[in-house]
Coordinates of C-alpha atoms in Angstrom, one line a residue:
Chain E
M19 CA 10.3 -48.7 -7.1
A20 CA 7.0 -47.9 -8.8
T21 CA 4.5 -50.7 -8.7
Q22 CA 2.8 -51.6 -12.0
Q23 CA -0.9 -52.4 -12.8
L24 CA -2.1 -54.0 -16.0
T25 CA -4.9 -52.3 -18.0
C26 CA -6.5 -53.2 -21.3
G27 CA -7.1 -51.0 -24.3
N28 CA -10.3 -52.9 -25.1
A29 CA -13.2 -51.0 -23.5
D30 CA -15.1 -54.2 -22.8
C31 CA -12.3 -55.9 -20.9
N32 CA -12.3 -55.7 -17.0
L33 CA -8.7 -56.8 -16.7
A34 CA -7.9 -53.9 -14.4
S35 CA -10.6 -54.8 -11.9
D36 CA -10.9 -58.7 -12.1
G37 CA -7.6 -59.6 -13.6
K38 CA -9.2 -61.7 -16.5
C39 CA -8.8 -61.0 -20.2
V40 CA -12.2 -60.8 -21.9
E41 CA -10.6 -62.4 -25.0
G42 CA -9.2 -65.3 -23.0
Y43 CA -5.5 -64.5 -23.4
E44 CA -3.0 -65.3 -20.7
I45 CA -2.1 -62.3 -18.7
G46 CA 0.9 -60.7 -20.4
E47 CA 0.1 -62.2 -23.8
C48 CA -2.9 -60.1 -24.8
P49 CA -1.8 -57.5 -27.4
H50 CA -4.1 -54.9 -25.9
T51 CA -2.7 -55.0 -22.4
E52 CA -0.7 -52.0 -21.2
S53 CA 1.2 -51.5 -18.0
L54 CA 0.1 -48.6 -15.9
S55 CA 2.8 -47.0 -13.8
L56 CA 2.1 -44.9 -10.7
E57 CA 4.0 -42.2 -12.5
D58 CA 1.2 -42.3 -15.1
I59 CA -1.4 -41.3 -12.6
P60 CA -1.7 -37.5 -12.7
E61 CA -1.0 -35.9 -9.4
A62 CA -4.0 -34.3 -7.8
E63 CA -3.8 -30.6 -8.7
E64 CA -3.1 -28.4 -5.8
S65 CA -6.0 -26.3 -4.8
S66 CA -6.0 -23.2 -7.0
T67 CA -7.1 -21.1 -4.0
P68 CA -4.2 -20.9 -1.5
L69 CA -4.8 -20.9 2.1
V70 CA -5.7 -17.4 3.2
Q71 CA -4.4 -16.2 6.5
P72 CA -6.8 -13.8 8.0
E73 CA -5.4 -10.2 7.7
T74 CA -4.7 -8.7 11.1
T75 CA -3.7 -5.3 9.9
I76 CA -5.2 -2.6 7.7
A77 CA -3.0 -0.9 5.2
L78 CA -2.9 2.9 5.6
A79 CA -2.1 5.4 2.8
S80 CA 1.6 5.3 2.0
G81 CA 2.2 9.0 2.5
E82 CA 4.6 8.9 -0.5
A83 CA 4.5 11.4 -3.4
L84 CA 1.4 10.7 -5.4
E85 CA 1.1 9.1 -8.8
R86 CA -1.1 10.7 -11.4
E87 CA -4.3 8.9 -10.7
D88 CA -4.2 9.5 -6.9
A89 CA -3.4 13.2 -7.5
S90 CA -6.3 13.5 -9.8
V91 CA -8.7 12.1 -7.1
L92 CA -7.4 14.5 -4.5
Q93 CA -7.5 17.5 -6.9
R94 CA -11.3 17.2 -7.1
R95 CA -11.7 17.4 -3.3
N96 CA -10.8 21.1 -2.8
V97 CA -10.0 24.2 -4.9
S98 CA -6.6 23.2 -6.2
R99 CA -3.5 24.6 -7.9
S100 CA -1.2 22.5 -10.0
I101 CA 2.4 23.6 -10.1
G102 CA 4.6 22.3 -12.9
L103 CA 8.3 22.6 -11.9
I104 CA 10.6 22.6 -14.9
G105 CA 14.3 23.1 -15.3
P106 CA 17.5 21.3 -16.2
N107 CA 18.9 18.8 -13.7
D108 CA 20.5 20.3 -10.7
A109 CA 18.4 23.4 -11.0
G110 CA 17.0 22.7 -7.5
K111 CA 13.5 21.3 -8.1
T112 CA 13.5 18.8 -5.3
S113 CA 15.3 21.3 -3.0
L114 CA 12.5 23.7 -3.6
I115 CA 9.9 21.1 -2.8
A116 CA 11.7 20.2 0.4
G117 CA 12.2 23.9 1.2
V118 CA 8.5 24.7 1.1
F119 CA 7.7 21.9 3.5
D120 CA 10.6 22.7 5.8
L121 CA 9.4 26.3 6.1
F122 CA 6.0 25.1 7.3
Q123 CA 7.8 23.2 10.0
V124 CA 8.7 26.5 11.7
G125 CA 5.5 28.4 11.1
A126 CA 2.9 29.8 8.7
L127 CA 4.3 31.5 5.6
A128 CA 3.1 35.0 5.1
G129 CA -0.4 34.2 6.4
A130 CA -0.6 30.8 4.6
Q131 CA -1.0 28.0 7.1
F132 CA -0.2 24.4 6.6
A133 CA -3.5 22.6 6.7
G134 CA -2.5 19.0 5.9
S135 CA -0.8 16.8 3.4
S136 CA -1.2 13.3 2.1
T137 CA 2.5 13.1 1.1
L138 CA 4.2 13.6 4.5
I139 CA 6.4 10.6 4.0
G140 CA 7.5 11.9 0.6
F141 CA 8.3 15.3 2.0
E142 CA 10.2 13.8 4.9
R143 CA 12.2 11.7 2.5
V144 CA 13.3 14.7 0.3
C145 CA 14.0 16.9 3.4
H146 CA 16.3 14.3 5.0
L147 CA 19.7 15.3 3.5
A148 CA 19.3 18.9 4.5
R149 CA 18.6 17.9 8.1
V150 CA 21.1 17.4 10.9
A151 CA 19.6 13.9 11.5
S152 CA 21.2 12.7 8.3
Q153 CA 24.7 13.6 9.7
I154 CA 25.6 15.0 6.3
S155 CA 28.1 17.8 6.3
V156 CA 26.7 19.8 3.2
P157 CA 23.0 19.9 2.5
H158 CA 22.1 17.8 -0.5
T159 CA 19.0 16.6 -2.3
E160 CA 18.6 13.3 -4.1
R161 CA 18.2 13.6 -7.9
T162 CA 14.9 12.6 -9.4
S163 CA 15.3 9.5 -11.6
R164 CA 15.4 10.1 -15.4
G165 CA 12.6 8.6 -17.4
A166 CA 10.4 7.9 -14.4
E167 CA 6.8 9.1 -14.4
P168 CA 6.4 12.3 -12.5
T169 CA 5.1 12.3 -9.0
F170 CA 3.1 14.9 -7.1
F171 CA 3.7 16.4 -3.7
H172 CA 0.5 17.6 -2.0
L173 CA 0.0 20.4 0.5
D174 CA -3.3 21.8 1.8
V175 CA -2.8 25.5 2.6
H176 CA -5.3 27.7 4.5
Q177 CA -5.5 31.4 4.1
E178 CA -7.9 33.7 6.0
Q179 CA -9.0 35.4 2.8
N180 CA -9.1 32.5 0.4
G181 CA -9.9 29.5 2.6
L182 CA -8.4 26.1 1.8
I183 CA -6.4 25.5 -1.4
S184 CA -4.7 22.2 -2.3
V185 CA -1.4 22.6 -4.0
F186 CA 0.1 19.8 -6.1
I187 CA 3.7 20.2 -7.1
S188 CA 5.0 17.9 -9.8
D189 CA 8.5 16.3 -9.7
R190 CA 10.1 15.0 -12.8
S191 CA 13.7 14.6 -13.8
G192 CA 15.4 17.7 -15.2
E193 CA 17.0 15.5 -17.8
D194 CA 13.6 14.7 -19.2
Y195 CA 12.8 18.3 -19.6
L196 CA 16.1 19.0 -21.3
A197 CA 15.4 16.2 -23.7
V198 CA 12.5 18.3 -25.2
N199 CA 15.2 20.5 -26.7
D200 CA 16.5 17.5 -28.7
Q201 CA 13.1 16.1 -29.6
I202 CA 10.0 18.2 -29.3
S203 CA 7.7 15.2 -29.3
Q204 CA 9.0 14.4 -25.8
A205 CA 6.7 17.2 -24.6
D206 CA 3.7 14.9 -25.4
H207 CA 4.5 13.0 -22.2
F208 CA 4.4 16.0 -20.0
F209 CA 0.8 15.8 -18.8
E210 CA 1.8 17.5 -15.6
I211 CA 2.7 20.6 -17.6
R212 CA -0.5 20.6 -19.6
R213 CA -2.6 20.5 -16.4
A214 CA -0.5 23.1 -14.6
D215 CA -2.0 26.4 -13.3
C216 CA 1.5 27.8 -12.8
I217 CA 4.7 26.7 -14.6
T218 CA 7.7 27.3 -12.5
L219 CA 10.9 27.5 -14.4
L220 CA 14.1 27.1 -12.3
V221 CA 17.3 28.7 -13.2
N222 CA 20.4 27.4 -11.4
G223 CA 22.0 30.4 -9.7
A224 CA 25.2 28.6 -8.9
Q225 CA 25.7 27.6 -12.6
L226 CA 24.8 31.2 -13.7
A227 CA 27.5 32.4 -11.4
D228 CA 30.0 30.0 -13.0
S229 CA 31.8 31.5 -16.0
K230 CA 32.1 28.2 -17.7
L231 CA 28.5 27.2 -17.3
R232 CA 26.6 30.4 -17.6
H233 CA 26.2 30.5 -21.3
E234 CA 24.9 26.9 -21.3
V235 CA 22.3 28.0 -18.7
K236 CA 21.3 31.1 -20.7
A237 CA 20.9 29.1 -23.8
T238 CA 19.2 25.9 -22.7
T239 CA 16.8 27.3 -20.1
P240 CA 14.7 29.5 -22.5
Q241 CA 14.8 26.7 -25.1
I242 CA 12.9 24.5 -22.7
V243 CA 10.1 27.1 -22.6
D244 CA 10.3 27.6 -26.4
A245 CA 9.9 23.9 -27.0
L246 CA 7.1 23.4 -24.5
I247 CA 5.1 26.3 -26.0
E248 CA 5.7 25.2 -29.6
A249 CA 4.6 21.7 -28.7
G250 CA 1.4 23.1 -27.1
A251 CA 2.3 21.6 -23.8
I252 CA 1.7 24.8 -21.9
R253 CA -1.8 26.0 -22.0
K254 CA -2.7 29.5 -23.0
G255 CA -2.9 31.9 -20.2
C256 CA -0.8 29.8 -17.8
R257 CA 1.3 31.9 -15.4
L258 CA 5.1 31.4 -15.5
A259 CA 7.3 31.9 -12.5
I260 CA 10.9 32.1 -13.4
V261 CA 13.0 31.4 -10.3
L262 CA 16.6 32.0 -9.7
T263 CA 17.6 29.2 -7.3
K264 CA 20.6 28.9 -5.0
K265 CA 20.8 32.5 -3.9
D266 CA 23.4 31.6 -1.3
S267 CA 25.8 30.6 -4.1
V268 CA 25.0 33.8 -6.0
M269 CA 25.6 36.0 -3.0
A270 CA 28.9 34.3 -2.2
S271 CA 30.0 34.7 -5.8
T272 CA 32.2 37.6 -7.2
N273 CA 30.0 37.5 -10.3
R274 CA 26.9 38.5 -8.4
E275 CA 26.1 41.5 -10.6
R276 CA 26.7 39.6 -13.7
V277 CA 24.2 36.9 -12.5
E278 CA 21.7 39.7 -12.0
R279 CA 22.1 41.0 -15.5
D280 CA 22.0 37.5 -17.1
F281 CA 18.9 36.6 -15.2
N282 CA 17.1 39.8 -16.0
G283 CA 18.0 39.3 -19.6
L284 CA 16.8 35.8 -19.5
V285 CA 13.4 36.8 -18.0
A286 CA 13.0 39.6 -20.4
S287 CA 13.7 37.4 -23.4
I288 CA 11.2 34.7 -22.4
S289 CA 8.6 37.4 -21.6
R290 CA 9.1 39.0 -25.0
A291 CA 9.0 35.7 -26.9
H292 CA 5.9 34.3 -25.3
A293 CA 3.8 37.3 -24.4
A294 CA 0.9 36.0 -26.5
S295 CA 0.9 32.6 -24.9
L296 CA 1.5 33.2 -21.2
G297 CA -0.8 34.9 -18.7
E298 CA 1.9 36.5 -16.6
V299 CA 5.6 36.2 -16.1
K300 CA 7.0 36.9 -12.7
S301 CA 10.5 36.4 -11.3
F302 CA 11.7 35.2 -7.9
V303 CA 15.0 34.6 -6.2
V304 CA 15.1 31.8 -3.6
A305 CA 17.5 30.1 -1.2
A306 CA 15.3 27.0 -0.6
S307 CA 18.0 24.8 0.8
P308 CA 21.2 26.8 1.2
K309 CA 24.5 25.3 2.1
E310 CA 25.0 27.9 4.8
T311 CA 23.1 30.8 6.2
E312 CA 25.8 33.4 6.3
H313 CA 24.5 35.5 3.4
V314 CA 20.9 34.3 3.2
T315 CA 18.2 33.0 5.5
K316 CA 17.0 29.4 5.0
G317 CA 14.0 29.4 2.7
E318 CA 14.4 33.0 1.7
G319 CA 12.0 33.9 -1.2
V320 CA 10.1 30.7 -0.9
A321 CA 7.1 32.2 0.9
D322 CA 6.6 34.8 -1.9
L323 CA 6.7 32.0 -4.5
L324 CA 4.2 30.0 -2.5
L325 CA 1.8 32.9 -2.4
Y326 CA 2.1 33.3 -6.2
W327 CA 1.3 29.6 -6.6
L328 CA -1.8 30.1 -4.6
Q329 CA -3.2 32.8 -6.9
P330 CA -5.8 32.0 -9.4
N331 CA -5.1 32.2 -13.1
L332 CA -6.2 35.2 -15.1
P333 CA -9.1 34.4 -17.4
V334 CA -7.7 33.7 -20.9
A335 CA -9.8 36.5 -22.5
S336 CA -8.1 39.1 -20.4
I337 CA -4.7 38.4 -21.9
S338 CA -4.3 40.9 -24.7
D339 CA -2.3 39.6 -27.7
G340 CA 1.0 41.3 -28.3
E341 CA 1.1 43.0 -24.9
L342 CA 4.2 42.0 -22.9
P343 CA 3.5 40.2 -19.7
K344 CA 4.5 41.8 -16.5
F345 CA 7.9 41.0 -14.9
E346 CA 10.1 42.6 -12.3
R347 CA 13.7 43.5 -12.3
M348 CA 15.8 40.9 -10.4
I349 CA 18.2 43.4 -8.9
D350 CA 15.7 44.3 -6.3
L351 CA 15.1 40.7 -5.4
L352 CA 18.7 39.8 -5.1
T353 CA 19.5 42.8 -2.9
D354 CA 16.5 41.9 -0.7
T355 CA 18.1 39.9 2.2
G356 CA 14.7 38.8 3.4
A357 CA 15.1 40.8 6.6
G358 CA 11.8 41.8 8.1
K359 CA 9.8 39.0 6.6
Chain K
M22 CA -23.8 14.0 30.7
T23 CA -25.3 10.5 30.9
G24 CA -24.5 7.1 29.5
E25 CA -21.4 5.5 28.3
R26 CA -18.6 7.6 26.9
H27 CA -15.6 6.1 25.2
I28 CA -12.4 8.1 25.4
S29 CA -9.3 6.9 23.8
I30 CA -5.8 8.0 24.9
I31 CA -3.4 8.2 22.0
G32 CA 0.2 9.2 21.7
L33 CA 3.6 8.1 20.6
P34 CA 5.8 6.0 22.9
S35 CA 6.7 7.5 26.3
S36 CA 4.2 10.3 25.9
G37 CA 2.8 9.7 29.4
K38 CA -0.4 7.9 28.6
T39 CA -0.1 5.3 31.4
T40 CA 1.0 7.8 34.0
F41 CA -2.0 9.9 33.2
L42 CA -4.3 6.9 33.7
A43 CA -2.5 6.1 37.0
A44 CA -2.9 9.7 38.4
L45 CA -6.5 9.9 37.2
W46 CA -7.5 6.7 38.9
H47 CA -5.8 7.8 42.1
M48 CA -7.4 11.2 42.1
V49 CA -11.0 10.3 41.4
R50 CA -10.8 7.8 44.3
E51 CA -8.9 10.1 46.7
A52 CA -11.0 11.0 49.7
G53 CA -11.8 14.7 49.7
A54 CA -10.4 15.4 46.2
N55 CA -12.1 18.4 44.6
T56 CA -12.5 17.5 41.0
E57 CA -14.9 18.3 38.2
L58 CA -15.4 14.6 37.7
S59 CA -15.4 12.1 40.6
F60 CA -15.7 8.4 41.2
D61 CA -19.2 7.1 41.2
Q62 CA -19.1 3.4 41.8
L63 CA -17.3 0.2 40.9
S64 CA -18.8 -1.7 38.1
E65 CA -18.3 -5.4 37.5
G66 CA -15.0 -4.8 35.7
N67 CA -11.6 -5.8 36.8
Y68 CA -9.6 -3.0 38.4
E69 CA -6.4 -4.9 39.0
H70 CA -4.6 -3.1 36.2
L71 CA -5.7 0.4 37.3
N72 CA -5.0 -0.3 40.9
A73 CA -1.5 -1.5 40.1
L74 CA -0.8 1.6 38.1
A75 CA -2.1 3.9 40.8
K76 CA -0.1 2.1 43.4
R77 CA 3.2 2.6 41.6
W78 CA 2.2 6.2 41.0
R79 CA 1.7 6.8 44.7
F80 CA 5.0 5.2 45.5
G81 CA 6.7 7.6 43.2
L82 CA 7.9 4.9 40.8
I83 CA 7.9 5.3 37.0
Q84 CA 5.3 3.2 35.2
Q85 CA 6.4 0.1 33.3
R86 CA 6.2 0.3 29.6
T87 CA 2.7 -0.7 28.4
Q88 CA 2.9 -4.2 27.1
V89 CA 3.3 -4.2 23.4
S90 CA 0.5 -6.6 22.6
G91 CA -2.9 -4.9 22.3
A92 CA -5.0 -2.8 24.5
R93 CA -6.0 -3.2 28.1
A94 CA -9.5 -1.8 28.4
V95 CA -10.0 0.1 31.7
T96 CA -13.4 1.5 32.6
M97 CA -14.3 4.1 35.2
R98 CA -17.7 5.1 36.4
L99 CA -17.6 8.9 37.0
K100 CA -20.0 11.6 37.8
D101 CA -19.9 15.4 37.5
T102 CA -20.7 17.9 40.2
D103 CA -24.4 17.8 39.3
G104 CA -24.5 14.1 39.9
R105 CA -24.8 13.2 36.2
K106 CA -23.1 9.9 35.5
A107 CA -20.9 8.5 32.7
E108 CA -19.0 5.4 32.2
V109 CA -15.7 6.2 30.7
S110 CA -13.6 3.6 29.1
F111 CA -9.9 4.1 28.3
P112 CA -8.0 1.5 26.3
D113 CA -4.4 1.6 27.5
L114 CA -2.6 1.2 24.2
P115 CA 1.1 0.9 23.8
G116 CA 2.7 3.9 22.0
E117 CA 4.5 1.5 19.6
D118 CA 1.1 0.9 18.0
F119 CA 0.9 4.6 17.1
S120 CA 4.5 4.7 15.8
Q121 CA 3.8 1.7 13.7
M122 CA 1.0 3.6 12.0
W123 CA 3.6 6.2 10.9
E124 CA 6.5 4.0 10.2
R125 CA 4.9 0.8 8.7
R126 CA 1.8 2.5 7.4
E127 CA -0.5 -0.2 8.8
L128 CA -3.0 -0.4 11.6
D129 CA -3.7 -3.4 13.8
K130 CA -7.4 -4.3 13.3
G131 CA -7.7 -4.7 17.0
M132 CA -7.2 -0.9 17.4
L133 CA -10.0 0.0 15.0
E134 CA -12.7 0.3 17.6
T135 CA -10.4 2.2 20.0
L136 CA -9.4 4.7 17.3
K137 CA -12.9 5.4 16.3
A138 CA -13.8 6.9 19.7
P139 CA -15.4 10.3 19.2
L140 CA -13.5 11.7 22.2
L141 CA -9.7 11.6 22.2
V142 CA -6.9 12.5 24.6
L143 CA -3.7 13.1 22.6
M144 CA -0.6 13.1 24.8
I145 CA 2.7 14.7 23.7
N146 CA 5.7 14.6 26.0
G147 CA 6.7 18.2 26.1
D148 CA 10.2 17.3 27.3
T149 CA 11.1 15.0 24.4
I150 CA 9.7 16.9 21.4
K151 CA 12.0 16.2 18.4
M152 CA 12.2 19.3 16.3
P153 CA 13.8 19.5 12.9
A154 CA 17.3 21.0 12.7
W155 CA 19.1 22.0 9.5
V156 CA 22.6 21.4 8.4
A157 CA 22.9 24.9 6.9
E158 CA 22.2 26.6 10.2
W159 CA 24.5 24.3 12.1
T160 CA 27.3 24.8 9.6
T161 CA 27.0 28.6 9.9
L162 CA 26.9 28.4 13.7
A163 CA 29.9 26.2 13.8
K164 CA 31.8 28.6 11.5
R165 CA 31.0 31.5 13.8
I166 CA 32.3 29.7 16.9
G167 CA 35.3 28.4 14.9
S168 CA 34.4 24.8 15.3
K169 CA 34.8 22.3 12.5
P170 CA 31.9 19.7 12.4
A171 CA 33.2 16.1 12.6
T172 CA 32.7 14.1 9.5
K173 CA 30.3 11.2 10.2
E174 CA 28.8 8.5 8.2
I175 CA 25.6 9.6 6.5
V176 CA 22.4 8.1 8.1
D177 CA 19.9 6.9 5.6
W178 CA 16.4 8.2 5.9
K179 CA 14.0 6.2 8.2
A180 CA 10.5 7.2 9.1
E181 CA 11.4 7.0 12.8
V182 CA 13.8 10.0 12.5
S183 CA 11.0 12.4 11.5
P184 CA 10.1 15.3 13.8
T185 CA 7.5 14.7 16.5
Q186 CA 5.0 17.1 14.9
V187 CA 5.1 15.4 11.5
K188 CA 4.3 12.1 13.1
V189 CA 1.5 13.5 15.2
V190 CA -0.1 15.4 12.3
D191 CA -0.1 12.3 10.2
L192 CA -1.7 10.3 13.1
L193 CA -4.5 12.9 13.3
Q194 CA -4.9 12.9 9.5
M195 CA -5.2 9.1 9.6
L196 CA -7.9 9.4 12.3
M197 CA -9.9 11.6 9.9
S198 CA -9.7 9.3 6.8
G199 CA -10.3 5.8 5.5
D200 CA -11.6 3.2 7.9
L201 CA -11.1 5.5 10.9
K202 CA -13.2 8.4 9.6
I203 CA -16.3 9.0 11.7
G204 CA -16.8 12.8 11.2
G205 CA -16.1 15.5 13.8
R206 CA -14.3 14.6 17.0
R207 CA -13.3 16.3 20.2
L208 CA -9.6 16.3 21.0
A209 CA -8.0 17.1 24.3
L210 CA -4.3 17.8 23.5
L211 CA -2.2 17.3 26.7
I212 CA 1.4 18.4 26.7
S213 CA 2.8 16.1 29.4
A214 CA 5.9 16.5 31.6
W215 CA 4.8 20.1 32.0
D216 CA 7.1 20.5 35.0
E217 CA 10.0 20.2 32.5
V218 CA 8.4 22.7 30.1
E219 CA 7.0 25.4 32.4
G220 CA 10.4 27.0 33.1
E221 CA 10.3 28.6 29.7
G222 CA 7.3 30.7 30.9
Q223 CA 5.0 29.8 28.0
T224 CA 1.3 28.8 28.2
P225 CA 0.4 25.5 26.7
A226 CA -1.0 27.2 23.5
Q227 CA 2.3 29.1 23.2
V228 CA 4.3 25.8 23.5
L229 CA 2.1 24.3 20.9
Q230 CA 2.8 27.2 18.6
S231 CA 6.6 27.4 19.2
K232 CA 7.6 23.8 19.6
L233 CA 5.0 22.1 17.4
P234 CA 4.2 24.8 14.8
L235 CA 3.2 22.3 12.0
L236 CA 0.6 20.7 14.4
S237 CA -0.6 24.1 15.6
Q238 CA -1.2 25.2 12.0
Y239 CA -2.9 21.9 11.1
L240 CA -5.4 22.2 14.0
Q241 CA -6.0 25.9 13.5
S242 CA -6.6 25.6 9.8
G243 CA -9.7 23.6 10.5
R244 CA -9.3 21.4 7.4
D245 CA -10.3 18.3 9.5
P246 CA -13.2 18.7 11.9
W247 CA -11.4 18.6 15.2
T248 CA -12.9 20.5 18.2
W249 CA -9.7 20.8 20.2
Q250 CA -8.2 22.4 23.3
V251 CA -4.7 22.3 24.7
W252 CA -3.5 21.8 28.3
G253 CA -0.2 21.4 30.0
I254 CA -0.1 18.5 32.4
S255 CA 2.3 17.1 34.9
A256 CA 0.8 13.9 36.2
Q257 CA 3.8 13.2 38.4
G258 CA 4.9 16.7 39.4
G259 CA 8.5 15.8 39.0
Q260 CA 11.0 13.0 38.6
Y261 CA 9.9 9.5 39.7
E262 CA 12.3 6.7 40.4
D263 CA 13.0 3.5 38.4
P264 CA 13.1 0.6 41.0
D265 CA 15.0 -1.5 38.5
K266 CA 17.9 1.0 38.6
D267 CA 17.7 1.4 42.3
E268 CA 17.2 5.2 41.9
N269 CA 16.7 7.5 44.9
F270 CA 16.0 11.1 44.1
A271 CA 15.5 14.0 46.5
E272 CA 12.9 15.4 44.1
T273 CA 10.8 12.2 44.4
E274 CA 11.1 12.4 48.2
R275 CA 9.9 16.0 48.1
L276 CA 6.8 14.8 46.1
R277 CA 6.1 12.0 48.6
D278 CA 6.2 14.6 51.4
L279 CA 3.3 16.6 49.9
E280 CA 0.2 16.4 52.1
R281 CA -1.9 14.8 49.4
A282 CA -0.6 12.6 46.7
S283 CA -2.8 14.5 44.2
D284 CA -0.9 17.7 45.1
R285 CA 1.8 16.4 42.7
I286 CA -0.5 16.9 39.8
K287 CA -0.4 20.1 37.8
V288 CA -3.0 20.9 35.1
V289 CA -2.4 24.2 33.2
E290 CA -5.0 25.8 30.9
E291 CA -3.8 29.2 29.7
A292 CA -3.2 31.1 33.0
C293 CA -5.3 28.8 35.1
V294 CA -3.4 26.2 37.1
S295 CA -5.0 23.5 39.2
S296 CA -4.4 19.9 40.3
D297 CA -7.7 18.7 38.8
I298 CA -6.6 16.0 36.3
T299 CA -10.3 15.4 35.3
K300 CA -10.7 18.9 33.7
P301 CA -9.7 17.8 30.2
L302 CA -12.1 14.8 30.5
K303 CA -14.9 17.0 31.7
W304 CA -14.3 19.2 28.7
L305 CA -14.3 16.2 26.4
I306 CA -17.5 14.8 27.8
G307 CA -19.2 18.2 27.9

C-alpha cells in the first residue's frame, strides 16, 4: 500500500516539513492541502547512456557483395572496369559471376591472374549450389531478389602486360531489367548501367533452344537494350558483349543450328539498331555453370569474356556515326568446344 | 641479424603450428645439430610449455590441440652461424582464432599485436587441403561409370565449407588491410605433412600451384606487398601416436629408432632437402 504525505498548495506553508498549517487550520481541514502519493513521485530516469561492455573483438570486412558506396571507394583504388550484367531472369547472371570465380579456383585465365577480392564470402555463397559440398544433384544458382538494390562483386586481376585491374560486376534482378520494357523510367534507377564500361547482355541459350520460349527471348532481349539506350542509361561508346549462356543446353538440343541462327540474328539486329550509340558489339558463348560436362567443359568461353571485360573502352571520338560496330558470327563460337584452351 | 624479432605462426586448425614449434625447440637445443639458427641462451622466460611440447614430440606422440583461449607466448634466443643473435618470439595461437576471422568476420583484440608481426610463418596442412569440387563434373563422371548419385538433403551454405585456399587468401588479405595493415611483410609458407604429399613427386612450389592455385595466383600477382617463399615441411617425419587412443604404429616406432630425433624432420625447398627446420626462420630474419 502506498503511504501518503500531505503537502500544501500555499507556497508560504511548511506543512510538508513541519506538519503545521501556516493559516492555522487543523490538518485535513485546510482547503489547500493535497495528499502526495508515492506514485506521484516521478521515478528517477534511467541513465540515458547504457553500460558499455568493453569490445573484445574487432569487426572485419564482411566479404559480402558490395553496396554502391563501398564499390565506389574501391573503384578509386586501382584502374577499374565496371561490368553491367543485364538480361531477363534465368538468363544466367549469377551463374556467370560464380563461373568466373570458380575458374580462378583452378588457375589463371588466359594469362589473367587472380590478385585478390574483397567479396570472397559473396562469391563463395553464389558458388555453393554448383559445388559437391552442397550435396545438390543438379547445379543451381539462387535467383537475385527483385527490387533489391544491385550489389557488386569485386575481383582484382593481374596481367603481365596491363598490370592490376579491378573488375566490378553488378548483380541486379533480371525482373528489374525486364520491367524497363514496360516503363522506360525504370531505367533511371540503373546507376550500375550508367557507370558501366562494358554492358554484358545475357541471352538464355536453354530458352532459345525451346520452341515455345524462343520467340519471347528473341523479342524481349533486344527490347531491353532499346529501352536502356532510349532512356540514356547506356553511355555513348560503351562496349556491349552479347553472351549466349547455357551452351551445355544448346549443345544437347536438337535445335542447335536454329539457336545459332536466332542468336546471330539477334546480335546483328542489336548491332544495326545501335551502331551510333555503342562502341563495339561482340558476341560470346559460355557454359559458366553447366549441368554436366559431356558436351562442354566447365567455364567454357568465360575466359574470353573476362579478357574482353578487361579491355579499355574506345575513345568516344573514334566511334564513327552510322558505321556498324564489329561483331562475330556465332556459328564459330558454338562449334568451338574449348579444346586447346 | 641482431635484436628482437617477432615471428608469428598462423594457420587454420590442425595445420601443424604446434608440432612445428615442438620440433624447432627440440632441434635448436639438440647437441650437435647442424642448423642455420641455433640456441643461444635461456632468458628469464618460462620454458615449461615449449619443453612439454618437445617432450611429446620426442616420444612420438601427437600434440594436444592448442587451448582455444588466447595465445601462449614463447620466446627463443637464437644465433646464426656468424654468432649474430636474435630473440624470436612465437605466440602459439589456436587455429580456431584464424577460422573465426573467416567465418565470423571478427578478430579478437588480443590477437592484434601478434598479427601485426612483420615476419610470418603460414602453415597449411598439405594432407588436408580442401579443394573445390563441382557437381557437373561428378555427374558426368557418375554417368560414365554407370552410377546413379544418391539423392541427399541439400546442405545450406556455411563459411566453413569453403575451400582451404579461399580461407587462406582472405586471411592474408585481412593481414594487409584495416587495423592489421603495417606495410610489406615477409611470409614463409610451409606446406606441412610433407611426408604425405611428397609421394606425388612435386616440389613445394608445384604443390602450391596445383593444389592451391588461387593462393598461388594471389601471391604471384604482387597486389599485396608480401615477400614470400614456400617450403615443404614434415616436422614429425611420419605418423605419431595418440596416447588417448592407445595407438601403437610401426611407423612411429621406425621414427623412434632413428639415430637422432631431428632425423625425423624433413625440410624441402625446391630440389634441396634437409632436416634443418630453422631454414625458413633464417630466411625470414635475413
